[in-house]
Coordinates of C-alpha atoms in Angstrom, one line a residue:
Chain G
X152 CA -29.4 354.0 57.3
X153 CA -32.1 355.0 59.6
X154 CA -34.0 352.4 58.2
X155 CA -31.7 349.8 59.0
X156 CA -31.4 350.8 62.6
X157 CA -34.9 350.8 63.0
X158 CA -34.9 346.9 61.4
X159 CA -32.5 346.2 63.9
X160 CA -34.5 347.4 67.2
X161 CA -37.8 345.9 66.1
X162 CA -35.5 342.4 65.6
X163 CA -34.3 342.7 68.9
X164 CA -37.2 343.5 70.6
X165 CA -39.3 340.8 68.8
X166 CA -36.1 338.8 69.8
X167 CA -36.2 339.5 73.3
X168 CA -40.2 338.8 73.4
X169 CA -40.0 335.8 72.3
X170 CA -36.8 334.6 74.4
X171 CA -39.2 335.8 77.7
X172 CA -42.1 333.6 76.4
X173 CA -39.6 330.8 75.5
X174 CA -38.0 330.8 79.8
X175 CA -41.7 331.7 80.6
X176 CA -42.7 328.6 79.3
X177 CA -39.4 326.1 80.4
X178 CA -40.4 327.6 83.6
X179 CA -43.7 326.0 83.8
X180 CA -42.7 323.2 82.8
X181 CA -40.1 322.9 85.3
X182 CA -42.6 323.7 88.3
X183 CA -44.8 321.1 86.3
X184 CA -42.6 318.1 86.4
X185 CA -41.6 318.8 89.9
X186 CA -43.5 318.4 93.2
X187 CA -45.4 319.8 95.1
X188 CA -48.4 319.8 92.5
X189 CA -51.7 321.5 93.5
X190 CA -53.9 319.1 93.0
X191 CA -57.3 321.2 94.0
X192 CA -56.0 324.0 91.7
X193 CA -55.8 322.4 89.1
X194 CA -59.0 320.7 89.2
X195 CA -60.5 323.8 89.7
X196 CA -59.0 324.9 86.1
X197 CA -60.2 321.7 84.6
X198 CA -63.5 322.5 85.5
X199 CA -63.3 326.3 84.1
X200 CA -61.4 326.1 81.0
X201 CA -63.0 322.3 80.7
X202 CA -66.3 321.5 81.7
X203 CA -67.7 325.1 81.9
X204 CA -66.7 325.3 77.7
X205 CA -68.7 322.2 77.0
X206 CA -71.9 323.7 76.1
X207 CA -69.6 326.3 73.5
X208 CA -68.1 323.5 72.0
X209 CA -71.5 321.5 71.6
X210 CA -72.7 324.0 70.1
X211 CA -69.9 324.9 67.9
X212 CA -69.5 321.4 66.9
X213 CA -72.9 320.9 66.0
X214 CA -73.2 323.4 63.9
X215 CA -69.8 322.9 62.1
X216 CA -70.9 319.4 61.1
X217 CA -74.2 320.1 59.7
X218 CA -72.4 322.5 57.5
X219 CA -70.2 319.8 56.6
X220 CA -73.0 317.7 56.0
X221 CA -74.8 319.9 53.8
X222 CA -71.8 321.6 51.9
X223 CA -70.1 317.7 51.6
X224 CA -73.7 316.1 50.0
X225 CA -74.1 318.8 47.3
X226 CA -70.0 318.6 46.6
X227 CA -69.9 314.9 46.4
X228 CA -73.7 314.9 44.9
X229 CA -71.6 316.1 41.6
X230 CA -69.4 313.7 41.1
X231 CA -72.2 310.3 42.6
X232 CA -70.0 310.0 46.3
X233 CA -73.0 310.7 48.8
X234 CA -71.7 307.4 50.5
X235 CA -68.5 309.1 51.1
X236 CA -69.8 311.6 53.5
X237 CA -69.1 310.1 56.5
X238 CA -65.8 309.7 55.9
X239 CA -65.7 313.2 54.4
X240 CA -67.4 315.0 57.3
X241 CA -65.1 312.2 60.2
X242 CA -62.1 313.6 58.4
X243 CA -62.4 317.0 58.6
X244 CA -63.4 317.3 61.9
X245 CA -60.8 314.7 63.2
X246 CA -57.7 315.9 61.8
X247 CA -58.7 319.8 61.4
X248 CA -62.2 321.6 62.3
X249 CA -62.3 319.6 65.4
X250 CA -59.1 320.4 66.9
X251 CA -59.0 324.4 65.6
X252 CA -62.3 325.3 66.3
X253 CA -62.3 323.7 70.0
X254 CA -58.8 325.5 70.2
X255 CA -60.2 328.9 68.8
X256 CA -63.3 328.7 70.8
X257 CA -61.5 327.9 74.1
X258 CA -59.3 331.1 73.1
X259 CA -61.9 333.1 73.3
X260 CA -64.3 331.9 76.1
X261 CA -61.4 330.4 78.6
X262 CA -58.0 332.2 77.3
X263 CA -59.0 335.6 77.6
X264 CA -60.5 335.3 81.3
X265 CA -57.3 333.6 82.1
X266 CA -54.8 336.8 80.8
X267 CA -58.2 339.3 82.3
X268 CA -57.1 337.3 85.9
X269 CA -53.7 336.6 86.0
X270 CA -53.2 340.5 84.7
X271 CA -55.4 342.1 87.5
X272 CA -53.4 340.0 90.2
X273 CA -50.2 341.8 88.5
X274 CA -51.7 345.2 88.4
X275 CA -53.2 344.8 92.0
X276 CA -50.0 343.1 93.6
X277 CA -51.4 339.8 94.3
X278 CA -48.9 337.9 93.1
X279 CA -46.3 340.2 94.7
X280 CA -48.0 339.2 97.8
X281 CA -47.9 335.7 96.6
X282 CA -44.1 335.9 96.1
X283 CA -43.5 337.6 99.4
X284 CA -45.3 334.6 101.5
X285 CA -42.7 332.3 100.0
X286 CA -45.0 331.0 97.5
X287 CA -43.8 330.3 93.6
X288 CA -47.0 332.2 91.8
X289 CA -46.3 329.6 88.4
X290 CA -47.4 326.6 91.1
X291 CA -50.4 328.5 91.5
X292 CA -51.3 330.5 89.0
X293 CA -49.7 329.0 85.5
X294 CA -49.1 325.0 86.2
X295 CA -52.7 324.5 86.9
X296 CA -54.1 326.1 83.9
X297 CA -51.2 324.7 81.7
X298 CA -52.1 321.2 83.0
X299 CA -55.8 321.9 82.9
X300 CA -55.4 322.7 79.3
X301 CA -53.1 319.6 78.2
X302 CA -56.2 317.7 79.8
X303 CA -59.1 319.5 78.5
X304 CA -58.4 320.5 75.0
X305 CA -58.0 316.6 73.7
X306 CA -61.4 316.4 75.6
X307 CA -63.5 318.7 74.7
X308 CA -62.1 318.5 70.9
X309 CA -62.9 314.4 71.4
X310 CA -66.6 316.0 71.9
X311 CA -66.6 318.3 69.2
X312 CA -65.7 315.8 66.8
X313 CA -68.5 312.9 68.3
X314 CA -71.1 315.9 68.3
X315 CA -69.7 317.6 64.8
X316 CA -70.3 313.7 63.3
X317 CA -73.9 313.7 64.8
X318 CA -74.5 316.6 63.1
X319 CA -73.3 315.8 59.6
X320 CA -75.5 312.6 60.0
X321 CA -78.4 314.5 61.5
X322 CA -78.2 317.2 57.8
X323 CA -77.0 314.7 55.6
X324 CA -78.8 311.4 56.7
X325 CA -81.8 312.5 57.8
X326 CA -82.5 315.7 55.8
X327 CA -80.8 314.7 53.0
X328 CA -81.4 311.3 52.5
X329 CA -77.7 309.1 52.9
X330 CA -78.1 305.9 55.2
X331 CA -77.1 306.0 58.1
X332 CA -75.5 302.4 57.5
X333 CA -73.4 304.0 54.6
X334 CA -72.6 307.2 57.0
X335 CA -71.5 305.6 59.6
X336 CA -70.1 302.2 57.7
X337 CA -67.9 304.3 55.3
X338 CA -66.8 306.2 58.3
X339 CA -65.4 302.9 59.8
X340 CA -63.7 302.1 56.8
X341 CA -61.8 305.0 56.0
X342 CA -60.8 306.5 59.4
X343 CA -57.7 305.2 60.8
X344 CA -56.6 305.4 64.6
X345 CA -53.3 307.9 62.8
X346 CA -56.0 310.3 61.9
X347 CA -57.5 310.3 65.1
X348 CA -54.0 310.3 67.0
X349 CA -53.3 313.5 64.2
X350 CA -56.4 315.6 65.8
X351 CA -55.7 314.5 69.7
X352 CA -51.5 315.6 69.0
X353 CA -53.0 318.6 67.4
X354 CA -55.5 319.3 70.8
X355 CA -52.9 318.4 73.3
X356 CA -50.2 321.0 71.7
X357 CA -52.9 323.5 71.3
X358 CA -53.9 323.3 74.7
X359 CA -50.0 324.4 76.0
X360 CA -50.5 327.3 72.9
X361 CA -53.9 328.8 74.5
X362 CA -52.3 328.7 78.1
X363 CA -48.9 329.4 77.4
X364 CA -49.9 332.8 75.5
X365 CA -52.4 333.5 77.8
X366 CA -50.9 333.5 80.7
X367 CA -48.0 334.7 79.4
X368 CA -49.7 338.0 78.2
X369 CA -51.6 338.6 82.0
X370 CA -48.2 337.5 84.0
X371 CA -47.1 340.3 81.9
X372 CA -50.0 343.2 81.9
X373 CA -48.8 346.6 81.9
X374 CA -50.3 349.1 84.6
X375 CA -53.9 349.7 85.1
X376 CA -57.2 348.6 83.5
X377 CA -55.8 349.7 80.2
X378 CA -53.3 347.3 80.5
X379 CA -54.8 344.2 81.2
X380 CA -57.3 345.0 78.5
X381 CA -54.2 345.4 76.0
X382 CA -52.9 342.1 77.3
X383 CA -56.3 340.1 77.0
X384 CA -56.8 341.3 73.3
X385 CA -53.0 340.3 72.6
X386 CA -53.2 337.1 74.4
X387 CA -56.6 336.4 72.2
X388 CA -55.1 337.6 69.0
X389 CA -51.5 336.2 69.8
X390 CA -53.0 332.6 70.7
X391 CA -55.4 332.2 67.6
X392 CA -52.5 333.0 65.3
X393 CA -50.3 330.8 66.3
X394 CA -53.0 327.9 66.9
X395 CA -53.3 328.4 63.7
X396 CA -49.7 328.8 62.4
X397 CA -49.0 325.6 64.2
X398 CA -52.0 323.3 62.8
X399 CA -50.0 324.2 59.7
X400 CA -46.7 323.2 60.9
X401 CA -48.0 320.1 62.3
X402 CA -49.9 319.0 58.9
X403 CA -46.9 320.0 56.9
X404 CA -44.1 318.3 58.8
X405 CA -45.3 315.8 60.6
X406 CA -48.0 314.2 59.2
Chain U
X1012 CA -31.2 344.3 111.3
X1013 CA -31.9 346.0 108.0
X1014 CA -29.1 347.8 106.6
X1015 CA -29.1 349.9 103.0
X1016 CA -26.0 350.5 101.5
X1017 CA -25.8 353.2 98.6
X1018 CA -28.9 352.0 96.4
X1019 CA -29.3 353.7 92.7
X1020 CA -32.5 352.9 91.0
X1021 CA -33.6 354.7 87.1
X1022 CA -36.7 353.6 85.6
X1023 CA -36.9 354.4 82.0
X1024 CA -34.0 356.6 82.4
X1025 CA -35.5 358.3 85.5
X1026 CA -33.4 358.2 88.5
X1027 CA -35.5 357.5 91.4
X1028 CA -33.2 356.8 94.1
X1029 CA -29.6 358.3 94.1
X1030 CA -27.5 356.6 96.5
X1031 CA -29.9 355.4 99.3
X1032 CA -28.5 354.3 102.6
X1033 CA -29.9 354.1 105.9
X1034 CA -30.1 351.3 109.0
X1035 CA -33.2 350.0 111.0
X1036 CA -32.2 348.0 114.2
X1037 CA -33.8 345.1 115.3
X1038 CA -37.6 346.1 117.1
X1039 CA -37.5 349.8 115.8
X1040 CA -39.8 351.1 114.2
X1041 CA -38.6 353.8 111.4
X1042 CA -41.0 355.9 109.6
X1043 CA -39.9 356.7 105.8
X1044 CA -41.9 360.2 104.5
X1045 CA -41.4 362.2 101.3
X1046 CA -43.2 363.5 98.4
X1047 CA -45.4 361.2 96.1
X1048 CA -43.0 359.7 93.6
X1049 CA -39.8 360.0 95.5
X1050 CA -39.2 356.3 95.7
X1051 CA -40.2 355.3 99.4
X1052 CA -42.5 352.6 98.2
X1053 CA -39.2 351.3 95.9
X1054 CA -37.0 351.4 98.8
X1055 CA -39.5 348.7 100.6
X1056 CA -39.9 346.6 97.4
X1057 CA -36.0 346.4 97.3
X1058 CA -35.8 345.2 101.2
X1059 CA -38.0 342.4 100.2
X1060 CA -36.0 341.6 96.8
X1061 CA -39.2 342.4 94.3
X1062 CA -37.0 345.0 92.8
X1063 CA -32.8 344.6 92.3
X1064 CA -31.2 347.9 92.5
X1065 CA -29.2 349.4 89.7
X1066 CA -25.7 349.6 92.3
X1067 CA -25.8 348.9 95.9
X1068 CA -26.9 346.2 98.1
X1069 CA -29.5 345.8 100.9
X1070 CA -29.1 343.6 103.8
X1071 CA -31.3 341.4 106.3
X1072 CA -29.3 340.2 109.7
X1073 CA -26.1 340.4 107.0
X1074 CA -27.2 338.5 104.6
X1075 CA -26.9 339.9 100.9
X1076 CA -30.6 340.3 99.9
X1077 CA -29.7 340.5 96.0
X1078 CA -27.4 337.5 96.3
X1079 CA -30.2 335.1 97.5
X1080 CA -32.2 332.6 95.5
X1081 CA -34.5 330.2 96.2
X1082 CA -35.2 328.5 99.7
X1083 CA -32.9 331.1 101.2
X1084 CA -34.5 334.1 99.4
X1085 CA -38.2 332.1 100.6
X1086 CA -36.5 331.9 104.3
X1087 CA -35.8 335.7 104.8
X1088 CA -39.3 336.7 102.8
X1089 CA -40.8 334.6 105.5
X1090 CA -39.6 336.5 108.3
X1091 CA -41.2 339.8 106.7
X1092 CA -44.6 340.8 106.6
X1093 CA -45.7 343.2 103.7
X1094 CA -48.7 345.7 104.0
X1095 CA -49.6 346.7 100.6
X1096 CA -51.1 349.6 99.6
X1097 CA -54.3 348.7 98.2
X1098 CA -54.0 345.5 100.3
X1099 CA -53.3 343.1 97.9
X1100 CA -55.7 340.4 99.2
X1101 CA -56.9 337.3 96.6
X1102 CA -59.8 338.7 95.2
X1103 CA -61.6 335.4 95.0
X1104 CA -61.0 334.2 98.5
X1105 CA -62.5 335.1 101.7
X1106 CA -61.5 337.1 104.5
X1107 CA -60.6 333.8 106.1
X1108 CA -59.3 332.0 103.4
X1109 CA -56.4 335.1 102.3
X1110 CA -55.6 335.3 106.5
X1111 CA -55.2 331.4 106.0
X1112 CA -53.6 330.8 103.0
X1113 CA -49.8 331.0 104.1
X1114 CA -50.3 328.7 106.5
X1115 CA -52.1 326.5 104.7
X1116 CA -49.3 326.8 102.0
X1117 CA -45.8 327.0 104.3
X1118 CA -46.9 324.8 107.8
X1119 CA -47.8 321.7 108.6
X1120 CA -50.6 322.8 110.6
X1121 CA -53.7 321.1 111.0
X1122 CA -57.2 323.0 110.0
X1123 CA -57.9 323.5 113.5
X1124 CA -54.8 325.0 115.0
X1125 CA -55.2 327.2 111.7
X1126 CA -59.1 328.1 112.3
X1127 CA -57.7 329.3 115.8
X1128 CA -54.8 331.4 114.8
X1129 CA -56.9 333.1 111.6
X1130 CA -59.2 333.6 114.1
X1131 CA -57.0 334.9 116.5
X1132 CA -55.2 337.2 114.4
X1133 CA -58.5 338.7 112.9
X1134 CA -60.2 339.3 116.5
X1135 CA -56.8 341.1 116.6
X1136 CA -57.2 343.5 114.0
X1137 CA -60.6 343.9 114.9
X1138 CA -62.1 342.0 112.6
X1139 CA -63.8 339.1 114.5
X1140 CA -67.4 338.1 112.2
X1141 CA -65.9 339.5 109.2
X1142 CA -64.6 336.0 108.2
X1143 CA -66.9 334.9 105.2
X1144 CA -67.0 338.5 103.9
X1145 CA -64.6 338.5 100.4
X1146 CA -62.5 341.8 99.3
X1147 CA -64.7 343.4 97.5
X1148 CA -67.3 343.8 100.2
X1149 CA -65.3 345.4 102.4
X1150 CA -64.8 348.9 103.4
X1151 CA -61.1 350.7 103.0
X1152 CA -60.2 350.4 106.3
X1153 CA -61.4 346.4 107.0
X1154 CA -59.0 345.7 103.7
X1155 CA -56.1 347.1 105.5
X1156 CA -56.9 345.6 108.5
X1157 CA -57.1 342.2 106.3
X1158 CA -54.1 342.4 105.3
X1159 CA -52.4 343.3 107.8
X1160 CA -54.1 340.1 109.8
X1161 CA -52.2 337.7 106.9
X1162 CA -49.2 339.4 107.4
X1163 CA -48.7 339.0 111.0
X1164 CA -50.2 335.3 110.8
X1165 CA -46.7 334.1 109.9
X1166 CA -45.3 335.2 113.1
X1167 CA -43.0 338.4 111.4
X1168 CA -39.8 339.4 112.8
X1169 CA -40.1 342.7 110.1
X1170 CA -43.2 344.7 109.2
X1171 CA -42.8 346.9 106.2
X1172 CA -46.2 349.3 105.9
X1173 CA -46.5 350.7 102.5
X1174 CA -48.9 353.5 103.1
X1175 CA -51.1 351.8 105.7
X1176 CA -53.5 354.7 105.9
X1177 CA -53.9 355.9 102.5
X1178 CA -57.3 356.4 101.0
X1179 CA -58.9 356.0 104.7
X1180 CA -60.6 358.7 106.4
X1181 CA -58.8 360.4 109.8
X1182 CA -60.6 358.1 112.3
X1183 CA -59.6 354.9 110.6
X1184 CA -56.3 356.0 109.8
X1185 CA -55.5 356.7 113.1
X1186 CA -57.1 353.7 113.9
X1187 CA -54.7 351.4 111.7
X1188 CA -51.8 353.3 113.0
X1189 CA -53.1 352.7 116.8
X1190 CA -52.8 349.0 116.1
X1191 CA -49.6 349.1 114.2
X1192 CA -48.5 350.8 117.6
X1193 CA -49.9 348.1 120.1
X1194 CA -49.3 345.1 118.0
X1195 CA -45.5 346.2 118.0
X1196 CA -45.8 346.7 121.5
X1197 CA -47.2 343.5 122.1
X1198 CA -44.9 341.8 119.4
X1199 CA -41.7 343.6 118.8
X1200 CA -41.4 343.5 115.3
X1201 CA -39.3 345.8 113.3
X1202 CA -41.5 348.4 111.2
X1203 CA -40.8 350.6 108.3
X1204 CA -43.9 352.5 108.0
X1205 CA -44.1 354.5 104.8
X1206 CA -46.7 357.0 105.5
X1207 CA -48.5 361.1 104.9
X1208 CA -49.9 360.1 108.7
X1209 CA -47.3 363.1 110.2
X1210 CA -48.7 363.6 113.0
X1211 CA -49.8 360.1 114.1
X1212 CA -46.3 358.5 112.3
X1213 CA -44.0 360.7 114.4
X1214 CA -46.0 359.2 117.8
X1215 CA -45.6 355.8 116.9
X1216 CA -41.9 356.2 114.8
X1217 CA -38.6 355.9 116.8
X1218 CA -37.0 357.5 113.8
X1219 CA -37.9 359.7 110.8
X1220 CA -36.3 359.2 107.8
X1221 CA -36.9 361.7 105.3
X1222 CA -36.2 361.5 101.3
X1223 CA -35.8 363.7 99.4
X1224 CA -34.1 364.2 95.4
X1225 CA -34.2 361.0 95.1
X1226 CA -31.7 360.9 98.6
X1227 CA -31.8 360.7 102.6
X1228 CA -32.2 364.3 103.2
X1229 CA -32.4 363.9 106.8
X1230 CA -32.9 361.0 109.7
X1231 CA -33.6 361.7 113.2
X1232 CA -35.9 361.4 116.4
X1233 CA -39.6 362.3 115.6
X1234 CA -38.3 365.3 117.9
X1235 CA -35.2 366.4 115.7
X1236 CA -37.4 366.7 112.5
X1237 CA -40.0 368.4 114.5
X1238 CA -37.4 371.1 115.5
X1239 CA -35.8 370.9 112.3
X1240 CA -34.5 374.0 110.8
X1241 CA -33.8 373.0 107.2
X1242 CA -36.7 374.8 104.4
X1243 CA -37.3 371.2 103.4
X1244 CA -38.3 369.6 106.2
X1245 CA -39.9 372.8 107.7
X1246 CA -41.9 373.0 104.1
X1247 CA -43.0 369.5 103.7
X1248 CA -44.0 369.3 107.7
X1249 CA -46.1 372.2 107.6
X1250 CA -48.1 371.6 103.9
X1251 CA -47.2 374.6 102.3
X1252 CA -46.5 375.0 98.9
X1253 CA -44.3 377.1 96.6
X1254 CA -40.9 376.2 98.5
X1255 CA -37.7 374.0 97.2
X1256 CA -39.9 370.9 97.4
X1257 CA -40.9 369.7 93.6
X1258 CA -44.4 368.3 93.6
X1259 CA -44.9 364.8 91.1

């Protein structure tokens, strides 16, 4: 029976964790919807979790499509489909690679900064402070990144893919021999605008994931340097999972 | 002006405060001592409504601070200015920019008539030059002073001083707890100062408020507690150790 009991605390606590996260996040999104917006904030996060993760996913995306490239030539070299690279390499990185690894990479460089800050303002009363001037800390400190994300994941996933493409061509057309006419032509003729619409949903509902969980995690850091550094590894692990867990969803149910 | 009515608070099961209750009047200025970890800095987190006690209520010019929300709860936090104890300035602003950020954020100000009251309130505190320096080149003592420049920049009717001087060294503390004394002078604000300062506390306090078990043990003049002759009081005024007084 002990067992049971035990079951039935773990339920209720994972319960309760995930009922905080679920008001955490209808709370945003209430301050999100409603004015005032700050504008200069979020700007601000468009440029950090944004622009300063272009170079990341450049590089990331490069290297993801040459591997493509390579790996798809020898695959399709079996069965005589070389010409169906493009559309091969396009595919994978539209509806899938593109989306993940931008989500994944942002996870790491931008997500875990975000818990790191938002926790030390907990531990070190800033956002008490906040509170006590009057001010709503989610208009600050959550709306911006949540907004900043929305914006920036579809955007730096739109680069991954163009760069990720560019790369596949670079392996497979220029080391490997496939025209770049029947690359990019084949391309054309097999990617739809659904597919592309597929990866941008995809970016746009992994971008409230990465910011929801993150901040989520730092808003609620436990004391100390030990517990922001618990909550940055959560929010890292936590957010990856479920970016995951949902590109799975989304492929299974609605696409 | 601030009134405490019977406040319970447990954390984890640990009862911190056991029926708190105790007055401030409007322009007094009430020191609150104890023991580390007998709940003094709770008691000021609950006047402000960052905490919600377990049973009891806490009130601000009669109004139920537990029972407001929103614009109401914002109204009465704006009349209050909080000294943390570690300061609690924005990390990644300036001196200027954390003295002029609740302005910028609650008034219709222009930049200039804000330039001139951060200014104002730093030259103030003593700080005048020190505008472009950010928290974490600043001494112990200029971080106070920092925050206690945003504080008063909203004009407080209440100061509540978490530990003003801890961490500083005798001159400064004495130094923080001068200006506590002439800005109150010069503005009239009501003060709870939560403080180990004894001997500089009790020349600036009105009242002394001592706690105690997780209780008000005793409140009186700065003289009364002085000439106190309960073991508690006597034990914690003078330092020693081995007496009724549990050390955390």
């Amino acid at each position: 029976m002990i067992w049971i009991s035990k079951l039935g605390e773990i339920t209720l606590s994972l319960l309760n964790r995930i009922g905080r996260m679920g008001l955490f996040l209808a709370k945003a999104f209430l301050c999100a919807i409603t004015p005032p917006l700050k504008f200069s904030w979020i700007i601000k996060q468009i440029w950090f979790i944004g622009f300063q993760s272009t170079l990341v996913i450049f590089l990331t995306g490069a290297f993801s499509g040459m591997v493509l490239g390579l790996q798809g030539f020898h695959t399709l070299n079996r069965f005589g489909s070389t010409a169906l690279l493009g559309p091969m390499v396009a595919l994978s990185l539209i509806k899938e690679l593109g989306p993940v690894l931008s989500a994944l990479m942002v996870t790491g460089r931008a997500g875990s900064a975000m818990t790191a800050e938002i926790g030390i303002m907990r531990t070190t009363e800033q956002i008490d402070a906040m509170e006590l001037m009057g001010l709503n800390p989610f208009r600050y400190l959550i709306v911006p990144k949540l907004i900043a994300g929305i914006i920036a994941l579809p955007l730096l996933t739109a680069i991954f893919d163009v760069v990720g493409i560019f790369g596949g061509y670079f392996v497979g057309g220029k080391l490997l021999g496939v025209g770049e006419g029947t690359y990019f032509g084949e391309m054309a003729n097999y990617v739809r605008i659904e597919d592309v619409l597929e990866g941008i949903y995809k970016s746009l509902s992994f971008g409230v994931i990465i910011t929801w969980v993150c901040c989520y995690k730092g808003y609620s850091a436990g004391f100390g340097a030990e517990g922001v550094s618990k909550a940055t590894t959560q929010a890292v692990v936590l957010s990856s999972v479920l970016v995951l867990f949902w590109d799975y969803i989304m492929t299974s149910l609605l696409f | 002006m601030i009134r405490i009515e019977n406040i319970y608070k447990s954390f984890n099961g640990f009862e911190v405060l056991k029926g708190i209750s105790f007055q401030v009047e409007k322009g007094e200025i009430l020191a609150l001592i104890g023991g580390s970890g007998n709940g003094k800095s709770v008691i000021l987190k609950h006047i402000v409504g960052l905490m919600k006690p377990d049973q009891g209520h806490v009130f601000i010019d009669g109004k139920n601070i537990g029972h407001l929300k929103g614009n109401d709860l914002e109204e009465i936090r704006g009349r209050i200015g909080f000294l943390f104890q570690n300061g609690a300035l924005f990390t990644s602003f300036t001196v200027y920019d954390n003295v002029a950020f609740p302005l910028r954020e609650k008034t219709k100000s222009s930049e200039k008539e804000i330039r001139e009251r951060v200014l104002k309130e730093l030259d103030q505190v003593g700080l005048a030059g020190a505008e472009n320096k950010y928290p974490a080149e600043l001494s112990g003592g200029m971080i106070k002073r920092t925050a206690f420049a945003r504080a008063l920049v909203i004009k407080p009717e209440v100061m509540l001083f978490d530990e003003p001087t801890t961490g500083l060294d005798p001159i400064i503390a004495h130094t923080i707890l001068d200006l506590i004394k002439s800005l109150h002078e010069h503005l009239g604000f009501t003060a709870i100062i939560v403080s180990h300062e004894l001997s500089r506390v009790f020349q600036i306090a009105h009242r002394v408020a001592m706690l105690h078990e997780g209780r008000i043990w005793t409140v009186g003049t700065p003289e009364e507690i002085l000439s106190s002759k309960d073991p508690v009081v006597r034990q914690f005024i003078s330092g020693v150790t081995g007496g009724s007084l549990k050390l955390y």
